[in-house]
Amino acid sequence: MMNAVQIQRLSATEALAAMREGALSSRDLVSACLARIAERDGDVKAWLALNSNALAEAARLDAVPLDKRRRLHGLPIGVKDVFDTADLPTTHNSPLYQGFRPAADAAVVDFLRAEGAIVLGKTDTTEFAAAGRDAATGNPHDLTRTSGGSSAGSAAAVADFHVPLALATQTGGSTIRPGSFCGVYAMKPSFGRVSREGVKIYALSFDTVGWYGRSVADLALMAGVLGLNEPLEPEATATGQLRIAITSGPYRDKLAPESLKALSLAAERLSSAGHLVTRLELPEDSKALDAQHRVILHREGQAAFRNLAARHGGELHDDFHHRVENRDGSSLADLARAYDAMALSRIAFDEIAADFDAVVAPSAPGFAPVGRRPGDPLFNASWTLLGVPCINVPVALERDSLPIGVTLIAQRFADSHLLAHAARIAPILKSHGKPEA
């Protein structure tokens, strides 16, 4: 029999396999997760609410016959507190929504429950997954530092062994960057492939449901459940030499030494493993993508928060009044040009990415900074604008290093291809340095 510490450190796929084999019950798994939360969350502060019925749900699921069990049977998950949950408050980490209880679950939450998952609780987030109030969550590797934003609690909960899987969102860099800061695997799928019904809207052109796990297999598990196993084109078996492009993007001068080192190590290790590694310089007009993202983000945010500004006035954080009042001063002509540029850039990048099995880029400017700010989205926003699938993979540096990751990217809708290649790439990038706890 496994002890609590061993259970807490299981990946989602490992836990599901153990439950199928009868070596682990859902109740034991949920109990171990709750024990870890009780031990650690007073310091980490990943959770805003916990499910008081989780153990009873686990016991009920343990009684289900093996042939009636669904794909996530008995697996506890964390849910970022911008997803509606009928049985738990959905506060958006906003003082305006304390105690708010939606009438129904968000579509993704409903679907995961239908597949047998147990919502263990709601994780902390930057206010409305946008701006305003920061999450209180600390980085499990150094509590003086941020776990990133806006999906702070979800990333920290997986990293600190509270739960094996957690839901996130990304509008700029809110899934990938916390994954890098916390040293966990993270996936932002292709834009539009996962329902956003029942998730707080910030920018309709960018908002994307994402998730965290402890392995690429965990990411693929969730992707398969959510219907992302459909290939863009007939898939070849994921063997043989991979064609990999390494890029620092157009903002190399903004990268800290640790991110440059992670990129360099990724290139060296992949090349040594026999893969074809190419340095990729993105087109000159790629430098404009971040500014275009910001114009669309703030203008769509203007629409998303206009009602709250009118209803709550000064009680709403000034960051949201900034959007509503268009303090950036962008014009509607600027917005039209940004939309047009986004459409053309998506076509252009898909043509570039089609020549490679994966493009590797920085996941963050560097290590998690001290404090609780979400971090700079500069190295994520362009990929979000392009609508492409992104996977954060940790890169091993020195044994005492803070976590750092790189982003694996593919053309739009090549999610299943990217996951298959990530499964081969991830062990190579973690082949040196600090062992897992």
XYZ file of C-alpha atoms in Angstrom:
437
model
C 0.000 0.000 0.000
C 1.162 3.525 -0.795
C 1.537 6.075 1.976
C 0.052 9.594 1.772
C 3.246 11.192 0.444
C 3.514 8.636 -2.359
C -0.148 9.152 -3.257
C 0.202 12.947 -3.303
C 3.056 12.720 -5.796
C 1.236 10.546 -8.313
C 0.546 12.068 -11.687
C -3.058 11.999 -12.903
C -2.347 9.138 -15.285
C -0.554 7.174 -12.564
C -3.398 7.702 -10.103
C -6.016 6.578 -12.623
C -3.979 3.459 -13.437
C -3.639 2.626 -9.737
C -7.393 2.993 -9.230
C -8.119 0.766 -12.228
C -5.779 -1.882 -10.805
C -7.366 -1.712 -7.356
C -4.143 -0.461 -5.742
C -5.706 2.894 -4.825
C -9.178 4.149 -4.009
C -10.543 7.561 -4.893
C -11.233 8.158 -1.211
C -7.573 7.508 -0.346
C -6.453 9.825 -3.134
C -8.795 12.626 -2.087
C -7.820 12.148 1.567
C -4.126 12.429 0.698
C -4.749 15.597 -1.333
C -6.759 17.184 1.481
C -4.034 16.277 3.976
C -1.422 17.981 1.815
C -3.615 21.076 1.524
C -4.103 21.167 5.293
C -0.337 20.887 5.768
C 0.767 23.431 3.177
C -1.941 25.818 2.066
C -1.663 28.113 5.051
C 1.637 29.133 3.446
C 1.030 28.530 -0.268
C -2.533 29.935 -0.368
C -3.521 28.205 -3.590
C -7.200 27.696 -2.679
C -10.140 30.060 -2.230
C -12.688 27.326 -1.431
C -12.681 23.569 -0.856
C -15.401 21.028 -1.571
C -16.733 19.768 1.783
C -18.412 16.846 -0.016
C -15.275 15.626 -1.806
C -14.755 12.552 0.399
C -18.400 11.533 0.083
C -18.173 11.924 -3.704
C -15.051 9.772 -3.721
C -16.724 7.046 -1.650
C -19.699 7.031 -4.035
C -17.399 6.715 -7.038
C -15.433 3.893 -5.414
C -18.660 1.881 -5.381
C -19.132 2.189 -9.151
C -18.321 -1.072 -10.992
C -15.147 -1.039 -13.088
C -17.035 -1.395 -16.367
C -19.156 1.689 -15.571
C -16.294 4.052 -14.795
C -15.495 7.051 -16.999
C -12.155 8.458 -18.122
C -11.450 10.665 -15.070
C -13.091 8.379 -12.540
C -12.384 9.473 -8.972
C -9.680 11.979 -9.898
C -9.596 15.205 -7.834
C -9.008 18.398 -9.821
C -8.568 22.073 -9.025
C -10.722 24.646 -10.794
C -9.596 28.235 -11.282
C -12.092 30.560 -9.651
C -13.286 32.124 -12.891
C -15.142 28.948 -13.911
C -18.738 28.729 -12.734
C -19.405 25.990 -10.184
C -22.910 25.356 -8.905
C -21.803 23.813 -5.602
C -18.982 26.224 -4.753
C -18.669 30.024 -4.776
C -17.331 31.640 -7.951
C -15.713 34.854 -6.746
C -13.259 35.724 -9.557
C -11.070 36.876 -6.628
C -13.089 40.094 -6.698
C -14.607 41.847 -3.687
C -17.690 42.358 -5.860
C -18.415 38.606 -6.097
C -17.702 37.279 -2.614
C -20.096 34.387 -1.911
C -21.561 34.424 -5.436
C -23.079 31.055 -6.400
C -23.861 30.455 -10.092
C -26.867 28.359 -11.045
C -24.854 25.865 -13.103
C -21.340 24.621 -13.798
C -19.242 25.994 -16.637
C -19.369 23.659 -19.629
C -15.855 22.297 -19.037
C -16.508 21.692 -15.328
C -19.788 19.951 -16.148
C -18.043 17.743 -18.692
C -15.183 16.803 -16.371
C -17.658 15.866 -13.637
C -19.558 13.737 -16.172
C -16.251 11.933 -16.824
C -15.927 11.131 -13.124
C -13.690 13.957 -11.897
C -14.134 15.396 -8.406
C -13.859 19.185 -8.101
C -11.701 19.452 -4.989
C -12.059 23.215 -4.819
C -11.555 26.632 -6.415
C -8.053 28.025 -6.895
C -6.906 31.616 -6.515
C -6.586 33.905 -9.529
C -5.747 37.429 -10.533
C -9.048 39.329 -10.312
C -11.344 38.290 -13.182
C -8.244 36.572 -14.673
C -7.419 40.009 -16.023
C -6.027 42.740 -13.755
C -6.872 44.398 -10.454
C -6.301 42.358 -7.321
C -3.402 39.887 -7.351
C -3.760 36.300 -6.192
C -2.379 35.695 -2.702
C -0.677 32.487 -3.876
C 3.037 32.019 -3.298
C 5.439 29.960 -5.373
C 5.933 26.534 -3.712
C 9.649 26.638 -4.620
C 10.156 29.996 -2.851
C 7.188 31.505 -1.028
C 8.591 35.032 -1.368
C 8.013 34.758 -5.118
C 4.900 34.753 -7.291
C 3.446 31.587 -8.765
C 2.424 33.719 -11.732
C -0.867 34.963 -13.025
C -3.550 34.824 -13.617
C -3.783 31.048 -12.977
C -1.716 31.343 -9.806
C -3.542 28.907 -7.542
C -3.954 26.177 -10.134
C -0.254 26.126 -11.060
C 0.845 26.164 -7.413
C -1.664 23.463 -6.414
C -0.227 21.041 -8.978
C 3.375 22.015 -8.220
C 2.938 21.591 -4.445
C 1.221 18.182 -4.746
C -2.235 19.357 -3.657
C -3.959 17.952 -6.734
C -2.738 16.168 -9.876
C -4.671 18.244 -12.435
C -6.056 21.786 -12.447
C -7.954 24.011 -14.847
C -6.540 27.365 -15.933
C -7.247 30.040 -18.525
C -5.056 32.125 -20.832
C -5.812 35.489 -22.400
C -2.196 36.709 -22.490
C 0.134 34.264 -20.734
C -1.952 33.095 -17.789
C -1.465 29.340 -18.244
C 2.033 29.017 -19.713
C 3.898 31.569 -17.590
C 2.740 30.168 -14.187
C 3.663 26.718 -15.504
C 7.215 27.959 -16.057
C 7.408 29.738 -12.699
C 6.131 26.680 -10.795
C 7.889 23.967 -12.793
C 4.806 22.084 -13.982
C 3.543 20.987 -17.366
C 0.971 23.350 -18.853
C -1.141 23.411 -21.988
C -2.939 26.218 -23.771
C -4.756 24.510 -26.653
C -5.593 26.038 -30.005
C -8.003 28.936 -29.717
C -11.671 27.989 -29.907
C -11.292 24.225 -29.453
C -12.574 24.061 -25.848
C -15.864 25.597 -24.746
C -15.624 28.812 -22.722
C -19.281 28.761 -21.702
C -19.534 29.703 -18.039
C -16.023 31.205 -17.832
C -15.579 34.915 -17.108
C -15.046 36.798 -20.351
C -12.117 39.187 -20.727
C -11.224 39.178 -24.441
C -13.360 37.112 -26.797
C -10.552 36.864 -29.362
C -8.088 35.319 -26.886
C -9.728 33.702 -23.839
C -8.738 30.021 -23.828
C -9.269 27.207 -21.317
C -5.973 25.587 -20.284
C -4.730 23.082 -17.704
C -1.797 21.881 -15.598
C -0.455 18.388 -14.940
C 2.662 16.605 -13.740
C 3.585 15.096 -17.112
C 2.895 15.417 -20.814
C 0.748 12.292 -20.397
C -1.437 14.239 -17.958
C -1.847 17.046 -20.469
C -2.721 14.523 -23.176
C -5.229 12.837 -20.869
C -7.139 16.080 -20.435
C -6.811 16.947 -24.119
C -8.256 13.585 -25.105
C -11.178 13.953 -22.725
C -11.892 17.410 -24.161
C -11.849 16.157 -27.755
C -8.458 17.448 -28.859
C -7.211 14.093 -30.130
C -8.481 14.792 -33.646
C -5.422 15.276 -35.884
C -4.994 18.263 -38.167
C -3.890 15.831 -40.876
C -3.029 12.114 -40.904
C -0.452 11.587 -38.176
C 2.799 9.758 -38.693
C 4.088 7.604 -35.853
C 6.032 9.824 -33.437
C 9.414 8.174 -34.064
C 12.554 9.188 -35.896
C 14.194 12.572 -36.125
C 12.117 15.588 -35.130
C 12.434 18.933 -36.916
C 12.662 21.554 -34.193
C 12.978 25.324 -34.483
C 14.458 27.329 -31.603
C 13.480 30.990 -31.376
C 13.892 33.688 -28.752
C 11.161 35.647 -30.497
C 11.479 39.330 -31.332
C 12.237 40.415 -27.737
C 15.523 38.630 -27.002
C 16.919 41.656 -25.170
C 14.170 41.240 -22.532
C 15.237 37.705 -21.569
C 17.057 37.060 -18.291
C 20.155 34.824 -18.387
C 18.216 31.822 -17.055
C 15.726 31.902 -19.941
C 18.535 32.257 -22.473
C 20.265 29.317 -20.813
C 17.059 27.231 -20.926
C 16.764 27.874 -24.668
C 20.429 27.063 -25.231
C 20.210 23.843 -23.207
C 17.064 22.837 -25.071
C 18.883 23.245 -28.389
C 21.968 21.355 -27.158
C 20.071 18.463 -25.608
C 17.701 17.993 -28.526
C 20.536 18.098 -31.008
C 22.569 15.615 -28.946
C 19.528 13.320 -28.917
C 19.666 13.206 -32.714
C 16.972 15.697 -33.633
C 17.344 18.349 -36.324
C 17.525 21.713 -34.556
C 17.266 24.988 -36.491
C 17.546 28.554 -35.229
C 14.456 30.465 -36.298
C 14.334 34.228 -36.752
C 10.737 35.393 -36.904
C 9.705 38.020 -39.485
C 10.422 41.651 -38.606
C 6.713 42.459 -38.275
C 6.465 39.961 -35.385
C 7.636 42.792 -33.134
C 4.210 44.396 -33.584
C 2.241 41.378 -32.344
C 2.433 42.308 -28.659
C 1.094 45.811 -29.306
C -1.675 44.429 -31.516
C -2.580 41.972 -28.777
C -2.818 44.802 -26.258
C -5.105 46.926 -28.462
C -7.531 44.029 -28.942
C -7.232 42.903 -25.313
C -8.047 46.293 -23.840
C -10.801 47.120 -26.318
C -12.520 43.763 -25.822
C -11.961 44.191 -22.091
C -13.711 47.543 -22.402
C -16.842 45.708 -23.528
C -16.444 42.922 -20.944
C -16.220 45.243 -17.909
C -18.434 48.142 -18.957
C -21.440 46.877 -16.996
C -19.412 46.366 -13.788
C -17.984 49.883 -14.070
C -21.466 51.324 -14.455
C -22.967 49.297 -11.615
C -20.149 49.431 -9.050
C -18.289 52.653 -9.840
C -15.311 53.162 -7.563
C -15.780 49.755 -5.909
C -14.426 48.206 -9.122
C -10.628 48.221 -9.289
C -9.207 51.110 -11.308
C -7.511 48.700 -13.745
C -10.932 47.869 -15.163
C -11.932 51.527 -15.422
C -8.693 51.918 -17.403
C -10.105 49.499 -19.984
C -13.624 50.898 -19.965
C -12.425 54.495 -20.352
C -9.898 53.530 -23.074
C -7.069 55.307 -21.278
C -4.621 53.812 -23.789
C -6.224 56.109 -26.335
C -6.525 53.550 -29.114
C -8.919 54.398 -31.926
C -11.427 52.135 -33.641
C -9.197 52.367 -36.692
C -6.355 50.980 -34.531
C -8.637 48.153 -33.480
C -9.587 47.335 -37.056
C -5.937 47.297 -38.111
C -5.054 45.044 -35.165
C -7.794 42.560 -36.094
C -6.635 42.522 -39.718
C -2.991 42.080 -38.722
C -3.955 39.249 -36.372
C -5.743 37.382 -39.162
C -2.814 37.758 -41.563
C -0.238 36.855 -38.895
C -2.102 33.652 -38.071
C -1.889 32.569 -41.694
C 1.778 33.552 -41.951
C 2.855 31.757 -38.772
C 0.976 28.589 -39.691
C 3.035 28.488 -42.898
C 6.264 28.852 -40.893
C 5.298 26.285 -38.254
C 4.222 23.724 -40.852
C 7.919 23.173 -41.700
C 8.662 21.960 -38.144
C 7.383 19.390 -35.688
C 7.680 21.961 -32.914
C 8.844 25.527 -32.395
C 10.580 26.104 -29.039
C 10.388 29.567 -27.453
C 10.757 31.111 -23.966
C 7.865 30.561 -21.540
C 8.724 33.589 -19.387
C 11.338 36.362 -19.192
C 13.104 34.463 -16.404
C 12.549 32.989 -12.956
C 9.447 33.904 -10.948
C 9.923 37.423 -9.551
C 9.613 38.300 -5.874
C 6.132 39.423 -4.831
C 2.665 38.497 -6.023
C 2.418 40.251 -9.376
C 1.425 37.934 -12.237
C 4.570 38.486 -14.319
C 5.288 39.917 -17.754
C 3.211 38.347 -20.588
C 5.567 39.600 -23.311
C 6.747 36.088 -24.219
C 3.231 34.626 -24.320
C 0.865 37.225 -25.727
C 2.011 36.881 -29.340
C 1.350 33.127 -29.332
C -2.049 33.735 -27.749
C -2.862 36.242 -30.484
C -1.830 33.686 -33.113
C -4.232 31.129 -31.615
C -1.642 28.329 -31.696
C -1.314 25.416 -29.228
C 1.360 25.913 -26.561
C 2.867 23.493 -24.026
C 5.190 24.514 -21.209
C 7.906 21.915 -20.571
C 10.297 22.354 -17.612
C 14.015 22.533 -18.411
C 16.460 21.218 -15.830
C 19.183 23.713 -14.901
C 21.380 23.395 -11.801
C 20.221 21.267 -8.884
C 19.378 24.287 -6.709
C 17.758 26.288 -9.491
C 14.280 27.757 -9.454
C 12.024 26.317 -12.170
C 12.163 27.552 -15.744
C 10.413 26.241 -18.829
C 10.236 26.574 -22.575
C 7.148 26.646 -24.738
C 6.547 24.078 -27.469
C 4.396 25.537 -30.250
C 2.782 24.203 -33.420
C 0.478 25.534 -36.114
C -3.180 26.050 -35.233
C -5.169 22.885 -34.504
C -2.089 20.622 -34.464
C -2.690 19.964 -30.750
C -2.522 16.178 -30.975
C 0.686 16.337 -33.045
C 2.281 18.711 -30.541
C 1.385 16.491 -27.588
C 2.912 13.456 -29.296
C 6.144 15.338 -29.958
C 6.154 16.868 -26.454
C 6.078 13.361 -24.987
C 9.410 12.699 -26.733
C 10.942 16.108 -26.069
C 10.112 16.468 -22.358
C 12.398 13.687 -21.022
C 15.314 15.124 -23.022
C 14.854 18.587 -21.510
C 14.678 17.147 -17.978
C 17.681 14.868 -18.445
C 20.015 16.896 -16.195
C 19.856 18.958 -13.050
C 17.500 18.950 -10.088
C 15.663 15.676 -9.520
C 11.939 15.703 -8.751
C 11.018 15.838 -5.062
